[in-house]
Amino acid sequence: MKKQPRASRSQRMRLSFAICAIASLIAIPATLNAAFVHPGILHTKADLDRMKTNVLYQTYPWYGAFQAFQLDSKSSSSYVAAPANIGAGGYQRVRADAHAAYQNAIMWYITGNSAHAAKAREILDGWATTCTSWICTANIDAYAAALHFCAAAEILRHTPSSGWSTTSINNFSSFVANIMWPVLHGTLLGTGTGGCSSIPGDGNQGVGDARGLMAIAIFLSDQGKFDLTVNAYLGNASSVNTCVALTKEAGGYIDSNGCPGEAGRDQAHPQGGMASYMEMAQMAWCQGLDLWAHGNNRLLAAAEWCARFNLGDNGAPYSNQGTCFSTYGNNPSQNARGQWTMTYEIAYNHYVVRRGLSMPWTLQALNRLRPEGTAGDDPG
């Protein structure tokens, strides 16, 4: 949905699709005590069915977005993946492969073309059986890939006609639990073990770690793992690392005026950090947990700040707060100003469409961006 249901997937293309929009608007406790909702990573079944229906009936703007989406190379059932162990320096190909798994899963669900399901299975199975080691310093590749790998796997696993075998599901579960989770968990906590830094993750990387961990937790239906990520987001007494808390007053990232901690660094990193918080809020929403409301709708303020500044308005208030371990200049950075991260539709859908609030700067940005596509590691 995104401005009604929208979701998108195609590197740097303008497209947009429906994503999660059902659940109550009432804030609920910070732990999830009911059964996990599956599929429930970015999209519920209702969201996926909505996408499919809007494409079937060629409803604007979903059908136009789909037409662009299917032209992306990572939406092709002929995509060639390259699974490998992840060594020093990382391996950015894993990000593209994860995108391709996710995009092919979406293509299959919408079109019914079994070749896309086969491609998504092939990519997930290849990584699950080939990648047996992942160096901790390549955590950026891990958190970038974890969301999309798990979102693809979630669709296949919980749609009976996907053809994904129990053996393959078990292999993938072991891969994300035993290879990917330790990397993200180690860098989030700063354990100093297994090649991980002894400094806890902060800024956009810290919340990126938490985002990847949440996706894994939902796929595994692991309550303890899920609660760990929620507590990190909230920065409460149970948090493993308050540096990744959403709100600055909890020791985290976004000030009450909406200014992100890395706004003095450039404009790519603060938007990327904001995007990861939004994706965590969206995943939690699919699970019946409202993280969007936290911090007096802090993500609304963040989207408005980023949209305002990147539209060229110099009146956006600058806090110069930095992050736990980094400080920046006395003015917001001009570097990458006007370059956009594709998650504004998610926020607009929640705060304006669901809740009836106002986001005038975000709307101005979306009028330039629509149909919103994806940039970098964010699905849009």
PDB file of C-alpha atoms in Angstrom, residues 77-299:
ATOM      1  CA  SER A  77      13.630 -15.544 -13.571  1.00  0.00           C
ATOM      2  CA  SER A  78      16.895 -15.708 -15.560  1.00  0.00           C
ATOM      3  CA  TYR A  79      18.882 -13.856 -12.882  1.00  0.00           C
ATOM      4  CA  VAL A  80      22.174 -15.612 -12.049  1.00  0.00           C
ATOM      5  CA  ALA A  81      23.186 -15.611  -8.382  1.00  0.00           C
ATOM      6  CA  ALA A  82      26.691 -16.177  -7.025  1.00  0.00           C
ATOM      7  CA  PRO A  83      26.560 -17.586  -3.483  1.00  0.00           C
ATOM      8  CA  ALA A  84      29.871 -17.663  -1.622  1.00  0.00           C
ATOM      9  CA  ASN A  85      31.488 -17.395   1.774  1.00  0.00           C
ATOM     10  CA  ILE A  86      31.799 -13.805   2.983  1.00  0.00           C
ATOM     11  CA  GLY A  87      35.380 -12.796   3.716  1.00  0.00           C
ATOM     12  CA  ALA A  88      37.284  -9.626   4.515  1.00  0.00           C
ATOM     13  CA  GLY A  89      36.008  -6.600   2.674  1.00  0.00           C
ATOM     14  CA  GLY A  90      32.525  -8.007   2.387  1.00  0.00           C
ATOM     15  CA  TYR A  91      30.775  -9.219  -0.697  1.00  0.00           C
ATOM     16  CA  GLN A  92      28.249  -6.786  -2.084  1.00  0.00           C
ATOM     17  CA  ARG A  93      26.928  -9.335  -4.578  1.00  0.00           C
ATOM     18  CA  VAL A  94      24.977 -10.887  -1.713  1.00  0.00           C
ATOM     19  CA  ARG A  95      22.870  -7.741  -1.563  1.00  0.00           C
ATOM     20  CA  ALA A  96      21.885  -8.029  -5.228  1.00  0.00           C
ATOM     21  CA  ASP A  97      21.166 -11.739  -4.822  1.00  0.00           C
ATOM     22  CA  ALA A  98      18.954 -11.051  -1.814  1.00  0.00           C
ATOM     23  CA  HIS A  99      17.077  -8.384  -3.779  1.00  0.00           C
ATOM     24  CA  ALA A 100      16.620 -10.858  -6.638  1.00  0.00           C
ATOM     25  CA  ALA A 101      15.255 -13.553  -4.338  1.00  0.00           C
ATOM     26  CA  TYR A 102      12.745 -11.098  -2.918  1.00  0.00           C
ATOM     27  CA  GLN A 103      11.760  -9.614  -6.265  1.00  0.00           C
ATOM     28  CA  ASN A 104      11.259 -13.036  -7.823  1.00  0.00           C
ATOM     29  CA  ALA A 105       9.129 -14.103  -4.857  1.00  0.00           C
ATOM     30  CA  ILE A 106       6.950 -11.022  -5.379  1.00  0.00           C
ATOM     31  CA  MET A 107       6.813 -11.640  -9.136  1.00  0.00           C
ATOM     32  CA  TRP A 108       5.697 -15.211  -8.550  1.00  0.00           C
ATOM     33  CA  TYR A 109       2.993 -14.239  -6.078  1.00  0.00           C
ATOM     34  CA  ILE A 110       1.559 -11.607  -8.410  1.00  0.00           C
ATOM     35  CA  THR A 111       1.840 -13.398 -11.759  1.00  0.00           C
ATOM     36  CA  GLY A 112       1.641 -17.051 -10.760  1.00  0.00           C
ATOM     37  CA  ASN A 113       4.595 -17.802 -13.051  1.00  0.00           C
ATOM     38  CA  SER A 114       6.325 -20.760 -11.401  1.00  0.00           C
ATOM     39  CA  ALA A 115       9.672 -19.827 -12.977  1.00  0.00           C
ATOM     40  CA  HIS A 116       9.909 -16.941 -10.513  1.00  0.00           C
ATOM     41  CA  ALA A 117       9.238 -19.210  -7.548  1.00  0.00           C
ATOM     42  CA  ALA A 118      11.915 -21.571  -8.846  1.00  0.00           C
ATOM     43  CA  LYS A 119      14.408 -18.704  -9.130  1.00  0.00           C
ATOM     44  CA  ALA A 120      13.676 -17.447  -5.611  1.00  0.00           C
ATOM     45  CA  ARG A 121      14.103 -20.995  -4.265  1.00  0.00           C
ATOM     46  CA  GLU A 122      17.329 -21.435  -6.203  1.00  0.00           C
ATOM     47  CA  ILE A 123      18.855 -18.257  -4.779  1.00  0.00           C
ATOM     48  CA  LEU A 124      17.845 -19.008  -1.193  1.00  0.00           C
ATOM     49  CA  ASP A 125      18.944 -22.639  -1.428  1.00  0.00           C
ATOM     50  CA  GLY A 126      22.249 -21.659  -3.011  1.00  0.00           C
ATOM     51  CA  TRP A 127      23.173 -19.264  -0.238  1.00  0.00           C
ATOM     52  CA  ALA A 128      21.925 -21.559   2.503  1.00  0.00           C
ATOM     53  CA  THR A 129      24.072 -24.472   1.359  1.00  0.00           C
ATOM     54  CA  THR A 130      27.135 -22.591   0.067  1.00  0.00           C
ATOM     55  CA  CYS A 131      27.763 -19.838   2.598  1.00  0.00           C
ATOM     56  CA  THR A 132      29.223 -21.446   5.713  1.00  0.00           C
ATOM     57  CA  SER A 133      31.239 -18.479   7.004  1.00  0.00           C
ATOM     58  CA  TRP A 134      30.655 -14.745   7.246  1.00  0.00           C
ATOM     59  CA  ILE A 135      33.313 -12.442   8.659  1.00  0.00           C
ATOM     60  CA  CYS A 136      31.942 -10.073  11.263  1.00  0.00           C
ATOM     61  CA  THR A 137      33.363  -6.951   9.646  1.00  0.00           C
ATOM     62  CA  ALA A 138      31.005  -7.548   6.703  1.00  0.00           C
ATOM     63  CA  ASN A 139      27.964  -6.752   8.827  1.00  0.00           C
ATOM     64  CA  ILE A 140      26.738  -4.127   6.362  1.00  0.00           C
ATOM     65  CA  ASP A 141      26.339  -6.827   3.733  1.00  0.00           C
ATOM     66  CA  ALA A 142      24.604  -8.998   6.323  1.00  0.00           C
ATOM     67  CA  TYR A 143      21.991  -6.503   7.405  1.00  0.00           C
ATOM     68  CA  ALA A 144      21.406  -5.349   3.845  1.00  0.00           C
ATOM     69  CA  ALA A 145      20.764  -8.932   2.733  1.00  0.00           C
ATOM     70  CA  ALA A 146      18.954 -10.313   5.783  1.00  0.00           C
ATOM     71  CA  LEU A 147      15.763  -8.313   5.285  1.00  0.00           C
ATOM     72  CA  HIS A 148      15.352  -9.337   1.643  1.00  0.00           C
ATOM     73  CA  PHE A 149      16.432 -12.953   2.052  1.00  0.00           C
ATOM     74  CA  CYS A 150      13.978 -13.399   4.906  1.00  0.00           C
ATOM     75  CA  ALA A 151      11.161 -11.502   3.176  1.00  0.00           C
ATOM     76  CA  ALA A 152      11.525 -13.788   0.147  1.00  0.00           C
ATOM     77  CA  ALA A 153      11.729 -16.884   2.319  1.00  0.00           C
ATOM     78  CA  GLU A 154       8.673 -15.785   4.283  1.00  0.00           C
ATOM     79  CA  ILE A 155       6.566 -15.598   1.126  1.00  0.00           C
ATOM     80  CA  LEU A 156       7.719 -18.992  -0.166  1.00  0.00           C
ATOM     81  CA  ARG A 157       7.449 -20.781   3.159  1.00  0.00           C
ATOM     82  CA  HIS A 158       3.935 -19.608   3.917  1.00  0.00           C
ATOM     83  CA  THR A 159       2.422 -19.982   0.463  1.00  0.00           C
ATOM     84  CA  PRO A 160       1.783 -23.718   0.009  1.00  0.00           C
ATOM     85  CA  SER A 161       2.107 -23.734  -3.787  1.00  0.00           C
ATOM     86  CA  SER A 162       5.659 -22.325  -3.773  1.00  0.00           C
ATOM     87  CA  GLY A 163       7.305 -25.746  -3.983  1.00  0.00           C
ATOM     88  CA  TRP A 164       9.886 -24.954  -1.298  1.00  0.00           C
ATOM     89  CA  SER A 165      10.723 -28.219   0.429  1.00  0.00           C
ATOM     90  CA  THR A 166      10.970 -28.842   4.161  1.00  0.00           C
ATOM     91  CA  THR A 167      14.641 -29.703   3.735  1.00  0.00           C
ATOM     92  CA  SER A 168      15.307 -26.395   2.005  1.00  0.00           C
ATOM     93  CA  ILE A 169      13.384 -24.472   4.653  1.00  0.00           C
ATOM     94  CA  ASN A 170      15.427 -26.149   7.374  1.00  0.00           C
ATOM     95  CA  ASN A 171      18.679 -25.372   5.557  1.00  0.00           C
ATOM     96  CA  PHE A 172      17.735 -21.719   5.184  1.00  0.00           C
ATOM     97  CA  SER A 173      16.629 -21.502   8.812  1.00  0.00           C
ATOM     98  CA  SER A 174      20.010 -22.842   9.888  1.00  0.00           C
ATOM     99  CA  PHE A 175      21.783 -20.372   7.599  1.00  0.00           C
ATOM    100  CA  VAL A 176      20.097 -17.270   8.998  1.00  0.00           C
ATOM    101  CA  ALA A 177      20.238 -18.526  12.595  1.00  0.00           C
ATOM    102  CA  ASN A 178      23.823 -19.776  12.638  1.00  0.00           C
ATOM    103  CA  ILE A 179      25.628 -17.713   9.980  1.00  0.00           C
ATOM    104  CA  MET A 180      23.828 -14.380   9.666  1.00  0.00           C
ATOM    105  CA  TRP A 181      22.466 -13.887  13.188  1.00  0.00           C
ATOM    106  CA  PRO A 182      25.867 -14.085  14.978  1.00  0.00           C
ATOM    107  CA  VAL A 183      27.354 -11.422  12.679  1.00  0.00           C
ATOM    108  CA  LEU A 184      24.511  -8.973  13.218  1.00  0.00           C
ATOM    109  CA  HIS A 185      24.153  -9.742  16.915  1.00  0.00           C
ATOM    110  CA  GLY A 186      27.896  -9.450  17.492  1.00  0.00           C
ATOM    111  CA  THR A 187      28.153  -6.069  15.801  1.00  0.00           C
ATOM    112  CA  LEU A 188      25.003  -4.734  17.446  1.00  0.00           C
ATOM    113  CA  LEU A 189      26.310  -5.599  20.908  1.00  0.00           C
ATOM    114  CA  GLY A 190      30.001  -4.998  20.224  1.00  0.00           C
ATOM    115  CA  THR A 191      30.925  -8.379  21.654  1.00  0.00           C
ATOM    116  CA  GLY A 192      34.541  -8.263  20.476  1.00  0.00           C
ATOM    117  CA  THR A 193      34.336 -11.960  19.641  1.00  0.00           C
ATOM    118  CA  GLY A 194      34.385 -13.795  16.331  1.00  0.00           C
ATOM    119  CA  GLY A 195      36.033 -10.863  14.613  1.00  0.00           C
ATOM    120  CA  CYS A 196      33.338  -8.411  15.740  1.00  0.00           C
ATOM    121  CA  SER A 197      34.211  -4.966  17.025  1.00  0.00           C
ATOM    122  CA  SER A 198      34.166  -4.387  20.762  1.00  0.00           C
ATOM    123  CA  ILE A 199      32.299  -1.111  20.142  1.00  0.00           C
ATOM    124  CA  PRO A 200      28.493  -1.473  20.008  1.00  0.00           C
ATOM    125  CA  GLY A 201      26.847  -0.532  16.747  1.00  0.00           C
ATOM    126  CA  ASP A 202      25.412   2.958  16.487  1.00  0.00           C
ATOM    127  CA  GLY A 203      24.076   5.281  13.828  1.00  0.00           C
ATOM    128  CA  ASN A 204      22.702   3.845  10.620  1.00  0.00           C
ATOM    129  CA  GLN A 205      24.818   0.691  10.922  1.00  0.00           C
ATOM    130  CA  GLY A 206      23.530  -0.091  14.393  1.00  0.00           C
ATOM    131  CA  VAL A 207      19.882   0.173  13.432  1.00  0.00           C
ATOM    132  CA  GLY A 208      20.661  -1.702  10.207  1.00  0.00           C
ATOM    133  CA  ASP A 209      21.912  -4.594  12.337  1.00  0.00           C
ATOM    134  CA  ALA A 210      18.712  -4.463  14.396  1.00  0.00           C
ATOM    135  CA  ARG A 211      16.594  -4.407  11.230  1.00  0.00           C
ATOM    136  CA  GLY A 212      18.255  -7.546   9.895  1.00  0.00           C
ATOM    137  CA  LEU A 213      17.914  -9.271  13.261  1.00  0.00           C
ATOM    138  CA  MET A 214      14.195  -8.487  13.421  1.00  0.00           C
ATOM    139  CA  ALA A 215      13.601 -10.026   9.992  1.00  0.00           C
ATOM    140  CA  ILE A 216      15.438 -13.184  11.049  1.00  0.00           C
ATOM    141  CA  ALA A 217      13.500 -13.329  14.322  1.00  0.00           C
ATOM    142  CA  ILE A 218      10.159 -13.155  12.526  1.00  0.00           C
ATOM    143  CA  PHE A 219      11.130 -15.807   9.980  1.00  0.00           C
ATOM    144  CA  LEU A 220      12.233 -18.120  12.796  1.00  0.00           C
ATOM    145  CA  SER A 221       9.179 -17.258  14.952  1.00  0.00           C
ATOM    146  CA  ASP A 222      11.634 -16.687  17.778  1.00  0.00           C
ATOM    147  CA  GLN A 223      10.052 -14.650  20.570  1.00  0.00           C
ATOM    148  CA  GLY A 224      13.288 -13.978  22.438  1.00  0.00           C
ATOM    149  CA  LYS A 225      15.085 -12.760  19.335  1.00  0.00           C
ATOM    150  CA  PHE A 226      12.150 -10.580  18.346  1.00  0.00           C
ATOM    151  CA  ASP A 227      11.926  -9.002  21.798  1.00  0.00           C
ATOM    152  CA  LEU A 228      15.653  -8.225  21.676  1.00  0.00           C
ATOM    153  CA  THR A 229      15.166  -6.160  18.529  1.00  0.00           C
ATOM    154  CA  VAL A 230      12.082  -4.391  19.858  1.00  0.00           C
ATOM    155  CA  ASN A 231      13.891  -3.472  23.075  1.00  0.00           C
ATOM    156  CA  ALA A 232      16.815  -2.129  21.044  1.00  0.00           C
ATOM    157  CA  TYR A 233      14.402   0.043  19.046  1.00  0.00           C
ATOM    158  CA  LEU A 234      12.749   1.355  22.200  1.00  0.00           C
ATOM    159  CA  GLY A 235      15.984   1.814  24.140  1.00  0.00           C
ATOM    160  CA  ASN A 236      14.299   0.658  27.320  1.00  0.00           C
ATOM    161  CA  ALA A 237      15.793  -0.992  30.397  1.00  0.00           C
ATOM    162  CA  SER A 238      15.991  -4.339  28.604  1.00  0.00           C
ATOM    163  CA  SER A 239      17.880  -2.923  25.629  1.00  0.00           C
ATOM    164  CA  VAL A 240      21.143  -4.567  24.636  1.00  0.00           C
ATOM    165  CA  ASN A 241      22.379  -1.282  23.108  1.00  0.00           C
ATOM    166  CA  THR A 242      20.659   2.057  23.683  1.00  0.00           C
ATOM    167  CA  CYS A 243      22.783   3.636  20.928  1.00  0.00           C
ATOM    168  CA  VAL A 244      20.329   2.193  18.392  1.00  0.00           C
ATOM    169  CA  ALA A 245      17.232   3.479  20.182  1.00  0.00           C
ATOM    170  CA  LEU A 246      14.881   5.448  17.975  1.00  0.00           C
ATOM    171  CA  THR A 247      14.791   8.524  20.190  1.00  0.00           C
ATOM    172  CA  LYS A 248      17.669  10.753  21.189  1.00  0.00           C
ATOM    173  CA  GLU A 249      16.389  11.018  24.751  1.00  0.00           C
ATOM    174  CA  ALA A 250      16.808   7.247  25.118  1.00  0.00           C
ATOM    175  CA  GLY A 251      20.410   7.578  23.920  1.00  0.00           C
ATOM    176  CA  GLY A 252      19.618   6.959  20.281  1.00  0.00           C
ATOM    177  CA  TYR A 253      19.254   8.515  16.865  1.00  0.00           C
ATOM    178  CA  ILE A 254      16.435  10.988  16.239  1.00  0.00           C
ATOM    179  CA  ASP A 255      15.855  14.196  18.195  1.00  0.00           C
ATOM    180  CA  SER A 256      12.357  15.371  19.125  1.00  0.00           C
ATOM    181  CA  ASN A 257      12.520  17.946  16.311  1.00  0.00           C
ATOM    182  CA  GLY A 258      13.073  15.128  13.799  1.00  0.00           C
ATOM    183  CA  CYS A 259      16.767  15.768  13.166  1.00  0.00           C
ATOM    184  CA  PRO A 260      18.698  12.479  12.763  1.00  0.00           C
ATOM    185  CA  GLY A 261      22.043  12.051  14.495  1.00  0.00           C
ATOM    186  CA  GLU A 262      24.033  11.847  11.259  1.00  0.00           C
ATOM    187  CA  ALA A 263      22.545  14.935   9.588  1.00  0.00           C
ATOM    188  CA  GLY A 264      25.886  16.689   9.999  1.00  0.00           C
ATOM    189  CA  ARG A 265      27.684  13.856   8.196  1.00  0.00           C
ATOM    190  CA  ASP A 266      25.787  13.865   4.883  1.00  0.00           C
ATOM    191  CA  GLN A 267      22.196  13.296   3.814  1.00  0.00           C
ATOM    192  CA  ALA A 268      22.524   9.667   2.711  1.00  0.00           C
ATOM    193  CA  HIS A 269      23.299   8.178   6.121  1.00  0.00           C
ATOM    194  CA  PRO A 270      20.520   9.889   8.106  1.00  0.00           C
ATOM    195  CA  GLN A 271      17.935   8.885   5.507  1.00  0.00           C
ATOM    196  CA  GLY A 272      19.317   5.341   5.533  1.00  0.00           C
ATOM    197  CA  GLY A 273      19.104   5.177   9.314  1.00  0.00           C
ATOM    198  CA  MET A 274      15.566   6.556   9.260  1.00  0.00           C
ATOM    199  CA  ALA A 275      14.644   3.990   6.607  1.00  0.00           C
ATOM    200  CA  SER A 276      15.810   1.087   8.777  1.00  0.00           C
ATOM    201  CA  TYR A 277      13.697   2.317  11.694  1.00  0.00           C
ATOM    202  CA  MET A 278      10.703   2.589   9.363  1.00  0.00           C
ATOM    203  CA  GLU A 279      11.237  -0.940   8.075  1.00  0.00           C
ATOM    204  CA  MET A 280      11.435  -2.209  11.660  1.00  0.00           C
ATOM    205  CA  ALA A 281       8.215  -0.366  12.475  1.00  0.00           C
ATOM    206  CA  GLN A 282       6.573  -1.862   9.396  1.00  0.00           C
ATOM    207  CA  MET A 283       7.649  -5.406  10.278  1.00  0.00           C
ATOM    208  CA  ALA A 284       6.418  -4.956  13.839  1.00  0.00           C
ATOM    209  CA  TRP A 285       3.136  -3.537  12.535  1.00  0.00           C
ATOM    210  CA  CYS A 286       2.623  -6.662  10.457  1.00  0.00           C
ATOM    211  CA  GLN A 287       3.050  -8.570  13.727  1.00  0.00           C
ATOM    212  CA  GLY A 288       0.431  -6.460  15.500  1.00  0.00           C
ATOM    213  CA  LEU A 289       2.878  -4.250  17.374  1.00  0.00           C
ATOM    214  CA  ASP A 290       2.826  -0.461  16.938  1.00  0.00           C
ATOM    215  CA  LEU A 291       6.350   0.945  16.955  1.00  0.00           C
ATOM    216  CA  TRP A 292       5.336   3.792  14.656  1.00  0.00           C
ATOM    217  CA  ALA A 293       3.796   5.713  17.565  1.00  0.00           C
ATOM    218  CA  HIS A 294       6.918   5.556  19.731  1.00  0.00           C
ATOM    219  CA  GLY A 295       8.517   8.852  20.708  1.00  0.00           C
ATOM    220  CA  ASN A 296       5.386  10.851  19.931  1.00  0.00           C
ATOM    221  CA  ASN A 297       5.413   9.702  16.306  1.00  0.00           C
ATOM    222  CA  ARG A 298       9.137  10.288  16.038  1.00  0.00           C
ATOM    223  CA  LEU A 299       9.403   8.789  12.561  1.00  0.00           C
TER     224      LEU A 299
END
